[in-house]
Coordinates of C-alpha atoms and ligand atoms in Angstrom, one line a residue:
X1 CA 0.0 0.0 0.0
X2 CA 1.3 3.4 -0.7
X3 CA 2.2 5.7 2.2
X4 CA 2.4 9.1 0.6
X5 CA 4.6 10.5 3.7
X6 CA 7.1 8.2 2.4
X7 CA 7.1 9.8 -1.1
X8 CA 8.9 13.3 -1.2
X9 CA 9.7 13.8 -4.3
X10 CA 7.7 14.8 -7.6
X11 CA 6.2 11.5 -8.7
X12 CA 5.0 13.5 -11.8
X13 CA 2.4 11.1 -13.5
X14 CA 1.4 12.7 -16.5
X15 CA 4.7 14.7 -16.6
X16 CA 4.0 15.5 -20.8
X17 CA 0.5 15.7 -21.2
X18 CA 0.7 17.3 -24.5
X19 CA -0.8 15.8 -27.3
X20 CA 1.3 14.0 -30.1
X21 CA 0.2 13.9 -33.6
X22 CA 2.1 12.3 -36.6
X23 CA 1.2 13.6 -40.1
X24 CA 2.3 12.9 -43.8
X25 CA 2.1 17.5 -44.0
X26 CA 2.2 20.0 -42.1
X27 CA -0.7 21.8 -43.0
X28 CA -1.9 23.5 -41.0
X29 CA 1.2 24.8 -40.3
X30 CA 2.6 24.6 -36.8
X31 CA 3.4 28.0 -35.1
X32 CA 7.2 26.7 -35.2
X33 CA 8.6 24.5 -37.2
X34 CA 11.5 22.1 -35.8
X35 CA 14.0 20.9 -39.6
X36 CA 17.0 18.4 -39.1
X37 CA 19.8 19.0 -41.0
X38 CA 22.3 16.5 -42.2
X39 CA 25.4 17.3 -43.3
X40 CA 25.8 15.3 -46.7
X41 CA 26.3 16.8 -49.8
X42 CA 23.9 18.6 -51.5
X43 CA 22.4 19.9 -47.9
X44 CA 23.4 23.4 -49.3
X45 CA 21.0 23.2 -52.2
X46 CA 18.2 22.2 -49.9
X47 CA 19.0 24.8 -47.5
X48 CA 19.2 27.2 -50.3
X49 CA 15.7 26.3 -52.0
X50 CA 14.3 26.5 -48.3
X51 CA 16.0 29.8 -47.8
X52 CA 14.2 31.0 -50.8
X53 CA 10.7 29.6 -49.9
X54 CA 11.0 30.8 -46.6
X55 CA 12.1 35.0 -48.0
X56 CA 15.3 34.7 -45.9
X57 CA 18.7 35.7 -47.7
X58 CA 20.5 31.9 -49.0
X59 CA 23.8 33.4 -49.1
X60 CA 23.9 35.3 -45.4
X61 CA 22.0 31.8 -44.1
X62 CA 24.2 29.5 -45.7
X63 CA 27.5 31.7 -44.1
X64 CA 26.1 31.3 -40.6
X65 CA 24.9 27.9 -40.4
X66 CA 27.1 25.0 -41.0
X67 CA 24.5 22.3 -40.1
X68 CA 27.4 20.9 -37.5
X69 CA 26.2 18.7 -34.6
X70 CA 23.9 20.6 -32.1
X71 CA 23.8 24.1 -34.1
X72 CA 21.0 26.1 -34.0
X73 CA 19.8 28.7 -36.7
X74 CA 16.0 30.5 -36.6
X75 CA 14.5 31.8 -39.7
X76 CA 11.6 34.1 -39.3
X77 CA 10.1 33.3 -43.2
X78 CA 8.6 36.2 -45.0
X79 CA 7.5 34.6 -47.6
X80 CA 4.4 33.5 -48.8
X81 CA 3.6 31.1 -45.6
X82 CA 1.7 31.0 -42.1
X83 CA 5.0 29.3 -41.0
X84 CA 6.1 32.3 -38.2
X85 CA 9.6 30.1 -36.8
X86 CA 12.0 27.9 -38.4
X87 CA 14.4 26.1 -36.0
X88 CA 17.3 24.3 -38.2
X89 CA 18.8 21.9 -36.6
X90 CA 22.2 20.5 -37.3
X91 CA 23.2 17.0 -36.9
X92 CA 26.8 16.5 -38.3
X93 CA 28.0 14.2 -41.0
X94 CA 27.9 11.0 -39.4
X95 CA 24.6 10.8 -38.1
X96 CA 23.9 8.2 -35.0
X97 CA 20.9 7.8 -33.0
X98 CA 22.4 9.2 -29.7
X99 CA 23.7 12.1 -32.2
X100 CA 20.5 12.8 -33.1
X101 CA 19.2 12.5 -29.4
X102 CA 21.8 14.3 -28.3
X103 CA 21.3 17.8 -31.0
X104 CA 17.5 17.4 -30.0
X105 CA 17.9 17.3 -26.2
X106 CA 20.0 20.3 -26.8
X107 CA 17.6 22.0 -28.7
X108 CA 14.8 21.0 -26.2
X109 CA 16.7 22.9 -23.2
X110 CA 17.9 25.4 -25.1
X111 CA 14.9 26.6 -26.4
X112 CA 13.1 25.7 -23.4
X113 CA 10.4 28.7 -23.2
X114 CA 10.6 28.9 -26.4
X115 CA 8.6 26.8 -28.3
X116 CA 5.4 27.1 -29.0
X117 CA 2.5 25.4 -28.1
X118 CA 2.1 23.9 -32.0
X119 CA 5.8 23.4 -32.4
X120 CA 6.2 20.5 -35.4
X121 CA 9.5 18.7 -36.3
X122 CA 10.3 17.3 -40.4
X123 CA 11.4 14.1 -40.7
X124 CA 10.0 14.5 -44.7
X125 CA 13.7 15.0 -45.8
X126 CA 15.7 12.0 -43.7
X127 CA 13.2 9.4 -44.7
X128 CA 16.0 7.9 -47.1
X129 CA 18.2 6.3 -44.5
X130 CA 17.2 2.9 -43.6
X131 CA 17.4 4.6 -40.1
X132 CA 14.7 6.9 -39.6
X133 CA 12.9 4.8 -37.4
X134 CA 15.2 4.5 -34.7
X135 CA 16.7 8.3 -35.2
X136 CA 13.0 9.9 -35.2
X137 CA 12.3 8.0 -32.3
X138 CA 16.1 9.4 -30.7
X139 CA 14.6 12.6 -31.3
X140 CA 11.4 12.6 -29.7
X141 CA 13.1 11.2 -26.4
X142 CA 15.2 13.9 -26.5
X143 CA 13.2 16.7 -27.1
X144 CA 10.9 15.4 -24.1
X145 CA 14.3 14.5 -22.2
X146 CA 15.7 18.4 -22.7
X147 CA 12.9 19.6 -21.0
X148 CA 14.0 18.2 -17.7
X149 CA 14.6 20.8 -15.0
X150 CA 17.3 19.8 -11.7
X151 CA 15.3 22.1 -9.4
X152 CA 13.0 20.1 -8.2
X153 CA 13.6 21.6 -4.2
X154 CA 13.7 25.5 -5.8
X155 CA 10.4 27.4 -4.2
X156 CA 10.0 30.1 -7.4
X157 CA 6.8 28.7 -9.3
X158 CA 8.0 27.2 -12.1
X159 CA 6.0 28.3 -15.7
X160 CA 5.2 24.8 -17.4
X161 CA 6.8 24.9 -20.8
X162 CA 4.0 26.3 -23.6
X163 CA 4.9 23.4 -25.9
X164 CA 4.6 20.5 -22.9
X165 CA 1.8 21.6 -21.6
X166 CA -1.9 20.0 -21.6
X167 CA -3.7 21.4 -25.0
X168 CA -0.2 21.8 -27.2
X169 CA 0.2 19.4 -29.7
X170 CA 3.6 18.2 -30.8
X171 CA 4.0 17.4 -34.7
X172 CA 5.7 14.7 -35.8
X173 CA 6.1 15.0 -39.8
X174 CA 7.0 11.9 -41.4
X175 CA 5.4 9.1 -44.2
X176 CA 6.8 6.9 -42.1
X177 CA 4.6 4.5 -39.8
X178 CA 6.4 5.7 -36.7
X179 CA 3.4 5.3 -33.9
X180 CA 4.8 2.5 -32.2
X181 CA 8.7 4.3 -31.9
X182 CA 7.3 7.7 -31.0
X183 CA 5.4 5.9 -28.3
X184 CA 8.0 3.9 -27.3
X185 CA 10.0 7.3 -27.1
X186 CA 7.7 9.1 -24.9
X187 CA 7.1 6.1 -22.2
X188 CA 11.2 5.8 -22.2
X189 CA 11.3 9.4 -21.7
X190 CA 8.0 9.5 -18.8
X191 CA 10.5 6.9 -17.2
X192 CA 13.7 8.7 -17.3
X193 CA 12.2 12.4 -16.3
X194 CA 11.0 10.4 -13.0
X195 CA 14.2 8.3 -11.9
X196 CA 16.0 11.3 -13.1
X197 CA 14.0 12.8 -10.0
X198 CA 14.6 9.9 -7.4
X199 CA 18.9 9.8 -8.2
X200 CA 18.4 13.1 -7.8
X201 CA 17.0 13.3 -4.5
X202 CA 18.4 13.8 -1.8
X203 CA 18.9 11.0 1.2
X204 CA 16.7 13.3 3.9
X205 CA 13.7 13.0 0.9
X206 CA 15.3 9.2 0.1
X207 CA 15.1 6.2 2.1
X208 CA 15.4 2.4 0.8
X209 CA 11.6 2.2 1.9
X210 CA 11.3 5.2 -0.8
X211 CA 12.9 2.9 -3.4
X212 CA 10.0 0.7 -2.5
X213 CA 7.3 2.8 -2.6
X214 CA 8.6 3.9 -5.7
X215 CA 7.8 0.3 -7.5
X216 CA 4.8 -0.6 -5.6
X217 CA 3.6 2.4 -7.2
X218 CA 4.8 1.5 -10.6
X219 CA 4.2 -1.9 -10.4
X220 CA 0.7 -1.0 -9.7
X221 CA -0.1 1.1 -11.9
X222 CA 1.5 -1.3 -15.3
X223 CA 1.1 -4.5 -14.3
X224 CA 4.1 -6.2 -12.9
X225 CA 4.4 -7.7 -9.3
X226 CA 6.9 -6.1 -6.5
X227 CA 7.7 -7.8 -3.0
X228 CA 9.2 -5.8 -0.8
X229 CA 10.6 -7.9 2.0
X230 CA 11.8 -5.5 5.4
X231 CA 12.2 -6.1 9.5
X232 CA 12.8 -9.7 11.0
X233 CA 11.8 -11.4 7.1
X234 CA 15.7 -10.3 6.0
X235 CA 17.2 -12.1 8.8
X236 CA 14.4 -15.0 7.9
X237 CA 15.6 -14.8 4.6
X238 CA 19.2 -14.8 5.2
X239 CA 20.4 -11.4 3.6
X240 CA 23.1 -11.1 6.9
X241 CA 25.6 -9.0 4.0
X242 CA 22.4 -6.4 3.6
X243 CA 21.7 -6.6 7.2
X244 CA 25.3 -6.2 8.2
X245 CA 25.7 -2.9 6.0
X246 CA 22.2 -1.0 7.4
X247 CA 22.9 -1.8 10.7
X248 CA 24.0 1.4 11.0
X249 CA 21.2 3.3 9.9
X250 CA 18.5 4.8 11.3
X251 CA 16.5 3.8 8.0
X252 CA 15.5 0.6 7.9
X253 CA 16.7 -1.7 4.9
X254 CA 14.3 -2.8 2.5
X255 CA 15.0 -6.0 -0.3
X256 CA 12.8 -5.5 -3.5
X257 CA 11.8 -8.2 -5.6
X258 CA 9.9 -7.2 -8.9
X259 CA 8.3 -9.8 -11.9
X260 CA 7.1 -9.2 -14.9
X261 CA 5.5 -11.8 -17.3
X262 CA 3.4 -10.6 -20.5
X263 CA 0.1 -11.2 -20.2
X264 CA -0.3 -13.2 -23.0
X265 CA 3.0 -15.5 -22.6
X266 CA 3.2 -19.4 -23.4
X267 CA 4.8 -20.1 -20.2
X268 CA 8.2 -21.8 -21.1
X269 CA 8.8 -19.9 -24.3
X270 CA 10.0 -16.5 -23.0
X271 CA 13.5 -15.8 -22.0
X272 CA 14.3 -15.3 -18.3
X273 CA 16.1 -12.7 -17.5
X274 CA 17.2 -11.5 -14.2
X275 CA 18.7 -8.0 -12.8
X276 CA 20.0 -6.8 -10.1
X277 CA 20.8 -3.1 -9.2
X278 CA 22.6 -1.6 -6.2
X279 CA 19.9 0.6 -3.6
X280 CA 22.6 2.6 -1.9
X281 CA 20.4 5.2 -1.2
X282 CA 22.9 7.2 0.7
X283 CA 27.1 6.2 1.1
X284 CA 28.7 7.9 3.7
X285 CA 31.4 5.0 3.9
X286 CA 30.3 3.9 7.1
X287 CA 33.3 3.5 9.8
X288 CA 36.1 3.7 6.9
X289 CA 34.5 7.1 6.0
X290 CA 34.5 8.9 3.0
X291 CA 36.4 12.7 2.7
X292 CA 33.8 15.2 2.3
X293 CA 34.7 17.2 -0.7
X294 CA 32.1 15.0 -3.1
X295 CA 30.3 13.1 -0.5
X296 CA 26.8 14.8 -1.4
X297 CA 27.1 12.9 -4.5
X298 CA 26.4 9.7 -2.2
X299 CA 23.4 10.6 -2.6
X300 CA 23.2 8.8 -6.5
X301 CA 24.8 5.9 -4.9
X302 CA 21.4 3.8 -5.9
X303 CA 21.6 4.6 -9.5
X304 CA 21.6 0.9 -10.6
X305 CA 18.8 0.5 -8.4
X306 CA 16.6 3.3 -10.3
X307 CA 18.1 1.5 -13.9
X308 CA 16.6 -1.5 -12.5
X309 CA 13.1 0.3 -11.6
X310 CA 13.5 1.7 -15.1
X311 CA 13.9 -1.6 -17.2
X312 CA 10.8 -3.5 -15.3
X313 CA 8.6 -0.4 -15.2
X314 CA 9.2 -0.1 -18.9
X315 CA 9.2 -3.9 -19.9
X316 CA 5.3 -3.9 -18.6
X317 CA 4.5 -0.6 -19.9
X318 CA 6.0 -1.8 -23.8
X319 CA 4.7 -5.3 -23.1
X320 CA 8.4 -6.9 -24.0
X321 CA 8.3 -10.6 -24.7
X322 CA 10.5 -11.4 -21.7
X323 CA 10.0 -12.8 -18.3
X324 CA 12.0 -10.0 -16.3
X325 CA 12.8 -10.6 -12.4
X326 CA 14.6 -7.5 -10.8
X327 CA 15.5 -7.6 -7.7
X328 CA 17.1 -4.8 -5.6
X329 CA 18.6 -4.4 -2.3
X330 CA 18.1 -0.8 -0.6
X331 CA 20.1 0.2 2.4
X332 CA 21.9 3.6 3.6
X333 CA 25.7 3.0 4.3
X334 CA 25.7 5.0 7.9
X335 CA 28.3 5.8 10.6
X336 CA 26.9 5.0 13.8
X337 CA 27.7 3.0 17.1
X338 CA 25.9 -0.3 15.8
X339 CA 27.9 0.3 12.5
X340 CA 29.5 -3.0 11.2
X341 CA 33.8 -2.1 12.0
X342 CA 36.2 -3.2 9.4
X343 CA 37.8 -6.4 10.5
X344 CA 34.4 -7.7 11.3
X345 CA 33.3 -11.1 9.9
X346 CA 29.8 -11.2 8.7
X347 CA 27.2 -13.9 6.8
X348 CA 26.0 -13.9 3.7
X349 CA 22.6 -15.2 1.7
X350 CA 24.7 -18.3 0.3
X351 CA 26.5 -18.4 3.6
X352 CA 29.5 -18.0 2.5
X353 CA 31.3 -15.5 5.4
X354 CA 32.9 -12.4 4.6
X355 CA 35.9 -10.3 6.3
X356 CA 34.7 -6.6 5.8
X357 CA 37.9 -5.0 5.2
X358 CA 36.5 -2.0 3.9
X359 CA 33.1 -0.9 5.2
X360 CA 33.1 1.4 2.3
X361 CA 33.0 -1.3 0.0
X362 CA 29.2 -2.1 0.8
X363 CA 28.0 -2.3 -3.1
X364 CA 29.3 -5.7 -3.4
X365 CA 28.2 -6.7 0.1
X366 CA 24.8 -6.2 -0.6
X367 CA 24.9 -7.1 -4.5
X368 CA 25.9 -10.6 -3.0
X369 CA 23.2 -11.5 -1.3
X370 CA 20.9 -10.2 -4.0
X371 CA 22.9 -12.0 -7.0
X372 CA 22.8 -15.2 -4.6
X373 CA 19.3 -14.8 -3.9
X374 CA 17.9 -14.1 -7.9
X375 CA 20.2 -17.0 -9.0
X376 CA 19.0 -19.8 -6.3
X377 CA 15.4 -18.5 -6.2
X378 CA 14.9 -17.7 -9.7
X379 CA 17.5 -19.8 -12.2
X380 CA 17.6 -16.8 -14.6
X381 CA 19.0 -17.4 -18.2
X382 CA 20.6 -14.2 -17.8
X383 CA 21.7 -11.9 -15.1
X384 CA 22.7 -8.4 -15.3
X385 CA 23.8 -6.3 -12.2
X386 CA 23.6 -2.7 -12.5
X387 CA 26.1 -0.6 -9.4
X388 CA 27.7 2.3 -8.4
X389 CA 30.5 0.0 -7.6
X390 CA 33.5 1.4 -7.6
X391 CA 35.6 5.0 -7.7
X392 CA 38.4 2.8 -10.0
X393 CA 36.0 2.7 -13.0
X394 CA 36.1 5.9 -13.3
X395 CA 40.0 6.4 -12.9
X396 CA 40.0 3.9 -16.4
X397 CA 37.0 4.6 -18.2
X398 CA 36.6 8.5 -16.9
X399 CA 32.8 9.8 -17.3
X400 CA 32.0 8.4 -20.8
X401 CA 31.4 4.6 -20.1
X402 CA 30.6 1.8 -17.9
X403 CA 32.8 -0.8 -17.4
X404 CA 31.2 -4.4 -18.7
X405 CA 32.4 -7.6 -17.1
X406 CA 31.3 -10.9 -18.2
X407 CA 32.9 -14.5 -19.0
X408 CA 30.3 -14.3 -22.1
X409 CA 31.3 -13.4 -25.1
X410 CA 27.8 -13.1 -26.6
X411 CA 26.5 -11.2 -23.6
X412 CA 29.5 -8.6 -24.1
X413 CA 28.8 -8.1 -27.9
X414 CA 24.7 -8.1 -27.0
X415 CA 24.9 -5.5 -24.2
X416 CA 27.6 -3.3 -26.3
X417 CA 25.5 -3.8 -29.2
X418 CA 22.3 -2.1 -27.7
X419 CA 24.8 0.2 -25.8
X420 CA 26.3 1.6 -29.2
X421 CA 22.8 2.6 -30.6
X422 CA 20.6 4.1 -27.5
X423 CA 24.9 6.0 -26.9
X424 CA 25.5 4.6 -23.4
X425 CA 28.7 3.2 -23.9
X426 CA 30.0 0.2 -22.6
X427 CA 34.1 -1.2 -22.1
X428 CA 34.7 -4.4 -21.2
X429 CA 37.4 -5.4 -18.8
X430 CA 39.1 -8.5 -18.0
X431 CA 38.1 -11.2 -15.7
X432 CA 41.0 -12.9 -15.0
X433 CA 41.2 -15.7 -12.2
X434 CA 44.8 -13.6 -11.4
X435 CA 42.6 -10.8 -9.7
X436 CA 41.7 -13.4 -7.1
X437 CA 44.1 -13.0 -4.9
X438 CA 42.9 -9.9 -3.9
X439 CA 39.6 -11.5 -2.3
X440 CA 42.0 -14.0 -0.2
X441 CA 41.2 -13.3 3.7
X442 CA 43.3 -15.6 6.5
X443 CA 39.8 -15.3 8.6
X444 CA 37.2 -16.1 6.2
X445 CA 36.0 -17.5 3.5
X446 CA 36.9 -14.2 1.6
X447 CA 36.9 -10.2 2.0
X448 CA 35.2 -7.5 0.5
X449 CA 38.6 -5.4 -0.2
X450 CA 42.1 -6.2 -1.6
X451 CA 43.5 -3.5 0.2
X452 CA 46.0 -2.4 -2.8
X453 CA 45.1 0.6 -4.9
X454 CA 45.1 -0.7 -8.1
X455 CA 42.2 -2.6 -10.7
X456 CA 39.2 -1.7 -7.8
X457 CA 36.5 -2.4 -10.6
X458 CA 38.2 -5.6 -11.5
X459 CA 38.5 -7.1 -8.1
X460 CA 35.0 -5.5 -7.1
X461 CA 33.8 -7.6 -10.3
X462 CA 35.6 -10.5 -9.1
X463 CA 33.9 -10.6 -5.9
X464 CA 30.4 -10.3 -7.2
X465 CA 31.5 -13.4 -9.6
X466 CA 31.4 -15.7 -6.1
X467 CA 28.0 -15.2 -5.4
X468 CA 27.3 -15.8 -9.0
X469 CA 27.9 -19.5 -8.2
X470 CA 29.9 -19.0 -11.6
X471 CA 26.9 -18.4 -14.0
X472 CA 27.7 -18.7 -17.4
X473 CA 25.3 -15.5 -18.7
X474 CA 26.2 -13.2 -15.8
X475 CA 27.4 -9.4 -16.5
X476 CA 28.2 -6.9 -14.4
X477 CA 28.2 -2.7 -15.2
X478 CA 30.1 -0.7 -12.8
X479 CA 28.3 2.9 -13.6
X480 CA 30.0 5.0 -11.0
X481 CA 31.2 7.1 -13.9
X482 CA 28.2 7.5 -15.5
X483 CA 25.4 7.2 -13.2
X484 CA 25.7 11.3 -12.3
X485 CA 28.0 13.2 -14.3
X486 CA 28.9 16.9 -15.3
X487 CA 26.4 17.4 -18.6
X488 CA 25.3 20.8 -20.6
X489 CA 21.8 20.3 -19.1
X490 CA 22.3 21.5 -15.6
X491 CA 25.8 23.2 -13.8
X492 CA 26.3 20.8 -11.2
X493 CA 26.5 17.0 -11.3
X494 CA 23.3 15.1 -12.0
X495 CA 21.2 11.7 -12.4
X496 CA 21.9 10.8 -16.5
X497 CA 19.2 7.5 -16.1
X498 CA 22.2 5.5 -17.6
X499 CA 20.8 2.1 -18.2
X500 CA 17.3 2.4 -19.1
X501 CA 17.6 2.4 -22.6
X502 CA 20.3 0.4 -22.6
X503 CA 18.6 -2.3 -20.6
X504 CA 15.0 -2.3 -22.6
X505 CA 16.9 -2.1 -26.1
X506 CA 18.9 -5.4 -24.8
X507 CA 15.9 -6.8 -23.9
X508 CA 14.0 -5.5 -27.0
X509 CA 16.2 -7.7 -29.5
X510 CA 16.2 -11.1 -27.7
Ligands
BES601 N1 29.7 4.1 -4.0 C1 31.1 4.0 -4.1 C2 31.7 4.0 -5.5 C3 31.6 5.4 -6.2 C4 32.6 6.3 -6.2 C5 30.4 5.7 -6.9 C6 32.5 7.5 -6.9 C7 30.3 6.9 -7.6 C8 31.4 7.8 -7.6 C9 31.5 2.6 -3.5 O1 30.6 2.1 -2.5 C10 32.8 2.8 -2.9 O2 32.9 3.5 -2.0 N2 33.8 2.0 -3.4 C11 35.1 2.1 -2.9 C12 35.6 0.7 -2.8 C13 36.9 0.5 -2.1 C14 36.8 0.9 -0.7 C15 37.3 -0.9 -2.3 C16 36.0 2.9 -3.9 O3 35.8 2.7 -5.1 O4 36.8 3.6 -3.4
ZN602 ZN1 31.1 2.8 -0.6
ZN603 ZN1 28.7 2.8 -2.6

């Protein structure tokens, strides 16, 4: 049952409630008019005969705009047309999808009063490329992506955009049957505007019961089934690695377990997939206690948790053909009295016991018991884990990608596949039995920290592969680097919804 005290941020329900209309012409015309421009040859003699429709000078427009990735040009047309605004849009030379996602995000914030209520966009002169699909459907998520605003705690009213607002109508202008993409688009987008709200959030307006209520709500509301599993049933359940890292908080732990199943499924004949992400809601470091500088950004320590949230949310809402377990474990990682102390020697879900070296190192704690627990419980095909894992993926990969880990080759080129077209990259690094030395403890069965400053994502990755019980379609994404990152959409650090895409794409193509 919902406990709305427990919800503190904007759920946002209907957060575009603007209408969306796809046409083969855009009369009437819209009161602004949205063109892409590709960067092939020729472009110049389009934007020259459009220059000339339009009563605009082709020389002095052609000077100034270069059609380069994320340029902007307006045109007020004088000519013989209702149309009042142009907006070209340029998208390079070698046009991607997360190019095209990425010029019309840009756009979208840029522009952000800006456009009008009847604001249209022309796909009528990219519909040559095999991939107009795929890039009309980039550009619809972005434009509804760009209009995401980080202040959710300012107290100034905030005017709703004219062109996302209820009565405005957003043209899409294409002969292309594009319903089910630009659908698709928007329900990605509903998705990522909300968890780009709860990574956001801060742990006072946070908790792991949050993270529940979160996916009760969800699951409610498109069909998919969420257990959420608190107090005495953890220790019934034996998640002592969870239990051992909350036992510092003042916020009790929660352990999430989601299912999805289409409605219409021949039991049997769907794959069964299963994904884990990391519910950190709040990382302090417990006893071996993080410096202070960026610890605010602890706050986005649940990221793979929200990517998780995102993929089974979305699976029911786009009715994929895939039986999707997700299950989450959400705890604060607190400095307290009761605190578990490095050196101690704690339990785990497969009962394996662990020296806790490093009480900072609490990702991998609790992604044991949940990996342990999905894999007994459920027998997926696949598992993929989602974290925040370590600080070391981004000293080798830097902002720009996640590091992949898996002992399957098909898995690697799958999930870099789908990563390469919805742009949220993916490296893979080495598994290599040599990294387990680092996992050797004279006490117990293992520890939870090598101690030596070098390959931290590796050896995280190796200690997650334990409580894999060696699966042989198990993969792991460390996305500390790109999870919350600097980006031109806001001045400080914030939630990106890494993920999302990238897992319902994956699970699109199985
Ligand atoms: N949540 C952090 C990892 C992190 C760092 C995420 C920076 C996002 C940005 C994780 O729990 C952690 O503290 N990892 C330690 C592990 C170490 C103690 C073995 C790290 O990477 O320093
Ligand atoms: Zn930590
Ligand atoms: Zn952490």
């Amino acid at each position: 049952m919902l406990d709305s005290d427990l919800i503190f941020y904007n759920l946002r329900l209907n957060p575009y409630p603007m209408k969306i209309k796809i046409s083969k012409s855009f009369t009437p015309y819209p009161e602004a008019l949205i063109v892409p421009i590709v960067q092939n040859e020729g472009f110049e003699n389009a934007l020259t005969k459009m220059a000339e429709w339009a009563g605009v000078a082709p020389e002095l427009m052609l000077a100034d705009f270069k059609a380069d990735w994320k340029e902007i040009a307006t045109l007020y047309p004088t000519g013989k047309t209702d149309l009042k605004r142009i907006y070209l849009l340029g998208l390079g030379k070698d046009v991607t999808a997360p190019k095209v996602l990425t010029a019309f995000r840009s756009l979208s914030y840029r522009l952000k009063s800006k456009l009008p209520p009847r604001t249209g966009v022309s796909f009528l002169r990219m519909e040559q490329t095999d991939q107009v699909v795929p890039w009309i459907e980039a550009a619809v998520n972005g434009l509804l992506l760009g209009q995401y605003d980080t202040g959710q705690y300012k107290t100034e009213e905030k005017k709703p955009q004219p062109l996302f607002t209820d009565g405005a109508e957003l043209g899409i202008y294409t002969t292309v049957d594009v319903a089910a993409a630009v659908e698709k688009a928007r329900a990605v987008a509903e998705t990522q505007l909300r968890l780009l709200d709860l990574v956001n959030a801060p742990a006072n307006k946070k908790m792991p019961r949050t993270l529940a209520e979160w996916a009760l709500e969800s699951g409610d509301r498109y069909g998919y089934s969420v257990e959420v599993f608190d107090g005495d049933q953890l220790k019934e359940l034996g998640l002592h690695a969870l239990l051992a890292v909350s036992q510092g908080s003042e916020s009790p732990p929660a352990f999430l377990v989601m299912e999805y199943t289409p409605a219409d499924a021949t039991a049997g004949t769907l794959h069964k997939v299963g994904l884990v992400g990391k519910g950190v809601t709040f990382d302090t470091g417990g006893i071996s206690i993080k410096e202070s500088a960026h610890m605010h950004m602890m706050k986005s320590d649940m990221a793979g948790a929200a990517a998780v949230l995102g993929a089974m949310e979305l699976a029911a809402r786009l009715r994929l053909p895939v039986h999707l377990i997700g299950v989450i474990p959400a705890t604060e990682n607190s400095v307290d009295a009761k605190s578990t102390k490095p050196g101690d020697v704690i339990g785990s879900y497969l009962g394996k016991t662990i020296e806790v070296i490093d009480t900072d190192a609490e990702g991998r704690l609790i992604l044991a018991d949940a990996l342990a627990y999905l894999n007994r419980n459920y027998q997926p095909e696949v598992i993929i884990d989602l974290a925040t894992l370590t600080g070391s993926v981004i000293g080798t990969l830097g902002y720009h990608a996640a590091g992949l880990f898996t002992h399957n080759d098909e898995l690697a080129a799958e999930l870099t596949r789908a990563a390469d077209q919805t742009g949220e990259r993916v490296w893979r690094l080495p598994l290599w039995d040599v990294y387990e030395e680092d996992l050797h403890s004279d006490v117990a069965d293992l520890k939870n920290y090598g101690g030596k400053p070098v390959a931290g994502a590796i050896s995280g990755a190796k200690f997650l592969e334990v409580f894999t019980e060696n699966h042989p379609r198990w993969a792991h994404l460390d996305v500390a680097g790109v999870a919350f990152t600097d980006s031109e959409f806001s001045k400080m650090r914030s939630a990106t919804a890494y993920g999302v895409r990238l897992l319902v794409e994956y699970l699109s193509r199985l």
